[in-house]
PDB file of C-alpha atoms in Angstrom:
ATOM      1  CA  UNK A  25    -116.697  51.768  14.418  1.00 64.00           C
ATOM      2  CA  UNK A  26    -112.900  51.576  14.135  1.00 71.00           C
ATOM      3  CA  UNK A  27    -111.119  51.069  10.849  1.00 79.00           C
ATOM      4  CA  UNK A  28    -109.023  47.952  10.228  1.00 81.00           C
ATOM      5  CA  UNK A  29    -105.939  50.123  10.407  1.00 82.00           C
ATOM      6  CA  UNK A  30    -106.885  51.414  13.764  1.00 80.00           C
ATOM      7  CA  UNK A  31    -107.524  48.036  15.187  1.00 81.00           C
ATOM      8  CA  UNK A  32    -104.046  46.929  13.885  1.00 78.00           C
ATOM      9  CA  UNK A  33    -102.509  49.873  15.699  1.00 76.00           C
ATOM     10  CA  UNK A  34    -104.329  49.000  18.916  1.00 76.00           C
ATOM     11  CA  UNK A  35    -103.247  45.409  18.586  1.00 70.00           C
ATOM     12  CA  UNK A  36     -99.580  46.370  17.984  1.00 70.00           C
ATOM     13  CA  UNK A  37     -99.610  48.793  21.039  1.00 67.00           C
ATOM     14  CA  UNK A  38    -101.131  46.078  23.333  1.00 68.00           C
ATOM     15  CA  UNK A  39     -98.400  43.574  22.119  1.00 61.00           C
ATOM     16  CA  UNK A  40     -95.727  46.141  22.797  1.00 61.00           C
ATOM     17  CA  UNK A  41     -97.094  46.701  26.472  1.00 64.00           C
ATOM     18  CA  UNK A  42     -97.250  42.976  27.021  1.00 67.00           C
ATOM     19  CA  UNK A  43     -93.671  42.451  25.820  1.00 59.00           C
ATOM     20  CA  UNK A  44     -92.563  45.302  28.326  1.00 61.00           C
ATOM     21  CA  UNK A  45     -94.506  43.783  31.269  1.00 63.00           C
ATOM     22  CA  UNK A  46     -93.083  40.327  30.480  1.00 61.00           C
ATOM     23  CA  UNK A  47     -89.564  41.738  30.500  1.00 70.00           C
ATOM     24  CA  UNK A  48     -89.918  43.391  33.915  1.00 78.00           C
ATOM     25  CA  UNK A  49     -91.667  40.479  35.524  1.00 84.00           C
ATOM     26  CA  UNK A  50     -89.727  38.103  37.772  1.00 90.00           C
ATOM     27  CA  UNK A  51     -92.555  35.596  37.563  1.00 93.00           C
ATOM     28  CA  UNK A  52     -95.097  34.983  34.812  1.00 92.00           C
ATOM     29  CA  UNK A  53     -98.225  32.886  35.588  1.00 95.00           C
ATOM     30  CA  UNK A  54    -100.168  31.512  32.672  1.00 94.00           C
ATOM     31  CA  UNK A  55    -103.700  30.135  33.194  1.00 95.00           C
ATOM     32  CA  UNK A  56    -105.351  27.831  30.715  1.00 94.00           C
ATOM     33  CA  UNK A  57    -108.729  29.531  30.098  1.00 93.00           C
ATOM     34  CA  UNK A  58    -110.167  27.247  27.216  1.00 92.00           C
ATOM     35  CA  UNK A  59    -113.539  25.846  27.676  1.00 92.00           C
ATOM     36  CA  UNK A  60    -112.167  22.807  29.449  1.00 92.00           C
ATOM     37  CA  UNK A  61    -110.252  24.894  31.876  1.00 91.00           C
ATOM     38  CA  UNK A  62    -113.154  27.182  32.587  1.00 92.00           C
ATOM     39  CA  UNK A  63    -115.401  24.171  33.286  1.00 93.00           C
ATOM     40  CA  UNK A  64    -112.659  22.849  35.756  1.00 94.00           C
ATOM     41  CA  UNK A  65    -112.642  26.129  37.662  1.00 94.00           C
ATOM     42  CA  UNK A  66    -110.016  28.181  35.927  1.00 94.00           C
ATOM     43  CA  UNK A  67    -111.907  31.390  36.405  1.00 95.00           C
ATOM     44  CA  UNK A  68    -112.052  31.046  40.291  1.00 96.00           C
ATOM     45  CA  UNK A  69    -108.207  30.006  40.171  1.00 96.00           C
ATOM     46  CA  UNK A  70    -107.320  33.111  38.122  1.00 94.00           C
ATOM     47  CA  UNK A  71    -109.358  35.343  40.573  1.00 94.00           C
ATOM     48  CA  UNK A  72    -107.763  33.740  43.617  1.00 96.00           C
ATOM     49  CA  UNK A  73    -104.285  34.289  41.998  1.00 95.00           C
ATOM     50  CA  UNK A  74    -105.038  38.060  41.069  1.00 94.00           C
ATOM     51  CA  UNK A  75    -106.361  38.692  44.701  1.00 95.00           C
ATOM     52  CA  UNK A  76    -103.298  37.041  46.119  1.00 96.00           C
ATOM     53  CA  UNK A  77    -101.008  39.222  44.112  1.00 93.00           C
ATOM     54  CA  UNK A  78    -102.895  42.223  44.991  1.00 92.00           C
ATOM     55  CA  UNK A  79    -103.346  41.477  48.769  1.00 95.00           C
ATOM     56  CA  UNK A  80     -99.491  40.587  49.085  1.00 95.00           C
ATOM     57  CA  UNK A  81     -98.315  43.451  46.598  1.00 91.00           C
ATOM     58  CA  UNK A  82     -96.380  41.196  44.359  1.00 91.00           C
ATOM     59  CA  UNK A  83     -95.424  43.745  41.840  1.00 86.00           C
ATOM     60  CA  UNK A  84     -93.044  41.594  39.930  1.00 90.00           C
ATOM     61  CA  UNK A  85     -95.547  38.851  39.154  1.00 91.00           C
ATOM     62  CA  UNK A  86     -97.483  39.031  35.771  1.00 90.00           C
ATOM     63  CA  UNK A  87    -100.580  36.915  35.170  1.00 91.00           C
ATOM     64  CA  UNK A  88    -101.618  36.009  31.503  1.00 91.00           C
ATOM     65  CA  UNK A  89    -104.106  33.715  30.155  1.00 90.00           C
ATOM     66  CA  UNK A  90    -104.169  31.316  27.176  1.00 91.00           C
ATOM     67  CA  UNK A  91    -106.361  28.977  25.467  1.00 90.00           C
ATOM     68  CA  UNK A  92    -106.122  25.153  25.288  1.00 89.00           C
ATOM     69  CA  UNK A  93    -103.106  23.890  27.185  1.00 89.00           C
ATOM     70  CA  UNK A  94    -103.699  20.218  26.672  1.00 85.00           C
ATOM     71  CA  UNK A  95    -104.514  17.694  29.450  1.00 84.00           C
ATOM     72  CA  UNK A  96    -108.162  18.598  29.977  1.00 84.00           C
ATOM     73  CA  UNK A  97    -108.443  15.900  32.679  1.00 87.00           C
ATOM     74  CA  UNK A  98    -105.977  17.771  34.769  1.00 91.00           C
ATOM     75  CA  UNK A  99    -107.549  21.147  34.687  1.00 89.00           C
ATOM     76  CA  UNK A 100    -107.198  23.902  35.750  1.00 96.00           C
ATOM     77  CA  UNK A 101    -103.825  24.096  34.371  1.00 96.00           C
ATOM     78  CA  UNK A 102    -101.208  26.857  35.416  1.00 97.00           C
ATOM     79  CA  UNK A 103     -97.741  27.457  34.288  1.00 96.00           C
ATOM     80  CA  UNK A 104     -95.302  29.042  36.621  1.00 97.00           C
ATOM     81  CA  UNK A 105     -92.219  30.662  34.922  1.00 94.00           C
ATOM     82  CA  UNK A 106     -89.667  32.245  37.277  1.00 94.00           C
ATOM     83  CA  UNK A 107     -86.786  33.895  35.604  1.00 90.00           C
ATOM     84  CA  UNK A 108     -83.783  31.642  35.458  1.00 90.00           C
ATOM     85  CA  UNK A 109     -85.753  28.546  36.397  1.00 92.00           C
ATOM     86  CA  UNK A 110     -87.648  25.758  34.250  1.00 94.00           C
ATOM     87  CA  UNK A 111     -91.343  26.507  33.423  1.00 95.00           C
ATOM     88  CA  UNK A 112     -93.463  24.323  35.682  1.00 97.00           C
ATOM     89  CA  UNK A 113     -96.945  23.231  34.598  1.00 96.00           C
ATOM     90  CA  UNK A 114     -99.409  22.535  37.469  1.00 97.00           C
ATOM     91  CA  UNK A 115    -102.546  20.447  37.232  1.00 96.00           C
ATOM     92  CA  UNK A 116    -105.795  20.410  39.277  1.00 96.00           C
ATOM     93  CA  UNK A 117    -104.873  23.918  40.594  1.00 96.00           C
ATOM     94  CA  UNK A 118    -108.192  24.776  42.105  1.00 97.00           C
ATOM     95  CA  UNK A 119    -108.459  28.198  43.845  1.00 97.00           C
ATOM     96  CA  UNK A 120    -108.148  26.797  47.442  1.00 98.00           C
ATOM     97  CA  UNK A 121    -104.610  25.677  46.337  1.00 98.00           C
ATOM     98  CA  UNK A 122    -103.580  29.123  45.197  1.00 98.00           C
ATOM     99  CA  UNK A 123    -102.097  30.404  48.643  1.00 98.00           C
ATOM    100  CA  UNK A 124     -99.696  27.381  48.966  1.00 98.00           C
ATOM    101  CA  UNK A 125     -98.612  27.759  45.315  1.00 98.00           C
ATOM    102  CA  UNK A 126     -97.964  31.452  45.608  1.00 98.00           C
ATOM    103  CA  UNK A 127     -96.211  31.100  48.884  1.00 98.00           C
ATOM    104  CA  UNK A 128     -94.083  27.928  48.236  1.00 98.00           C
ATOM    105  CA  UNK A 129     -93.210  28.350  44.608  1.00 98.00           C
ATOM    106  CA  UNK A 130     -93.886  31.901  43.358  1.00 97.00           C
ATOM    107  CA  UNK A 131     -92.489  33.597  46.569  1.00 96.00           C
ATOM    108  CA  UNK A 132     -89.847  31.010  47.772  1.00 96.00           C
ATOM    109  CA  UNK A 133     -89.085  29.320  44.474  1.00 94.00           C
ATOM    110  CA  UNK A 134     -89.768  25.857  45.596  1.00 96.00           C
ATOM    111  CA  UNK A 135     -92.140  23.919  43.425  1.00 97.00           C
ATOM    112  CA  UNK A 136     -95.066  22.058  44.855  1.00 98.00           C
ATOM    113  CA  UNK A 137     -94.007  18.651  43.722  1.00 97.00           C
ATOM    114  CA  UNK A 138     -97.161  16.778  44.192  1.00 97.00           C
ATOM    115  CA  UNK A 139     -99.151  19.027  41.781  1.00 97.00           C
ATOM    116  CA  UNK A 140     -96.497  19.225  39.056  1.00 97.00           C
ATOM    117  CA  UNK A 141     -97.524  17.725  35.711  1.00 95.00           C
ATOM    118  CA  UNK A 142     -94.543  18.768  33.695  1.00 93.00           C
ATOM    119  CA  UNK A 143     -91.266  20.755  34.019  1.00 95.00           C
ATOM    120  CA  UNK A 144     -89.967  22.456  30.753  1.00 90.00           C
ATOM    121  CA  UNK A 145     -86.279  23.004  30.832  1.00 78.00           C
ATOM    122  CA  UNK A 146     -85.156  26.327  29.043  1.00 67.00           C
ATOM    123  CA  UNK A 147     -83.994  25.796  25.499  1.00 62.00           C
ATOM    124  CA  UNK A 148     -80.312  26.549  24.901  1.00 57.00           C
ATOM    125  CA  UNK A 149     -79.967  29.510  22.643  1.00 52.00           C
ATOM    126  CA  UNK A 150     -78.443  28.706  19.270  1.00 50.00           C
ATOM    127  CA  UNK A 151     -76.021  31.402  18.106  1.00 48.00           C
TER     128      UNK A 151
END
C-alpha cells in the first residue's frame, strides 16, 4: 500500500504529464463520461474516437474525459478545442458520427453545425 505522500507525488507527476500533452496538442477532445453520458453511449463514442486517431495517425490530437458536462438530454457530449479557435460542444455524438466529426472538424477545421450545441469564444486575457 502506498503512503499518502507517495500518492500525492504520483498525482502531481500525472498532472505535469497532462499539462505537457495539452501544450503539445493541436486539438483536445473532451468527452463527458458521467453516468448520463455513459448511458447515452459515451464509452462507444470514446472508443470510436481513439480508434480513429490511431488508424489515421493523428499524433497532435489529445483525448480527455471529464464528468458531468450538463445537458444530459443531449448526450453523449464532446468538446472540440482546436488551438486558436473557439471551443465547440457537440451533442448526440454517437459512435457512428465520429468519422464525420473527425474528418470535417478535427482534420479540416470546419465544425459540423447541425450537431453543435454551444460555441465558447476564448476569454480575452487580462493583463
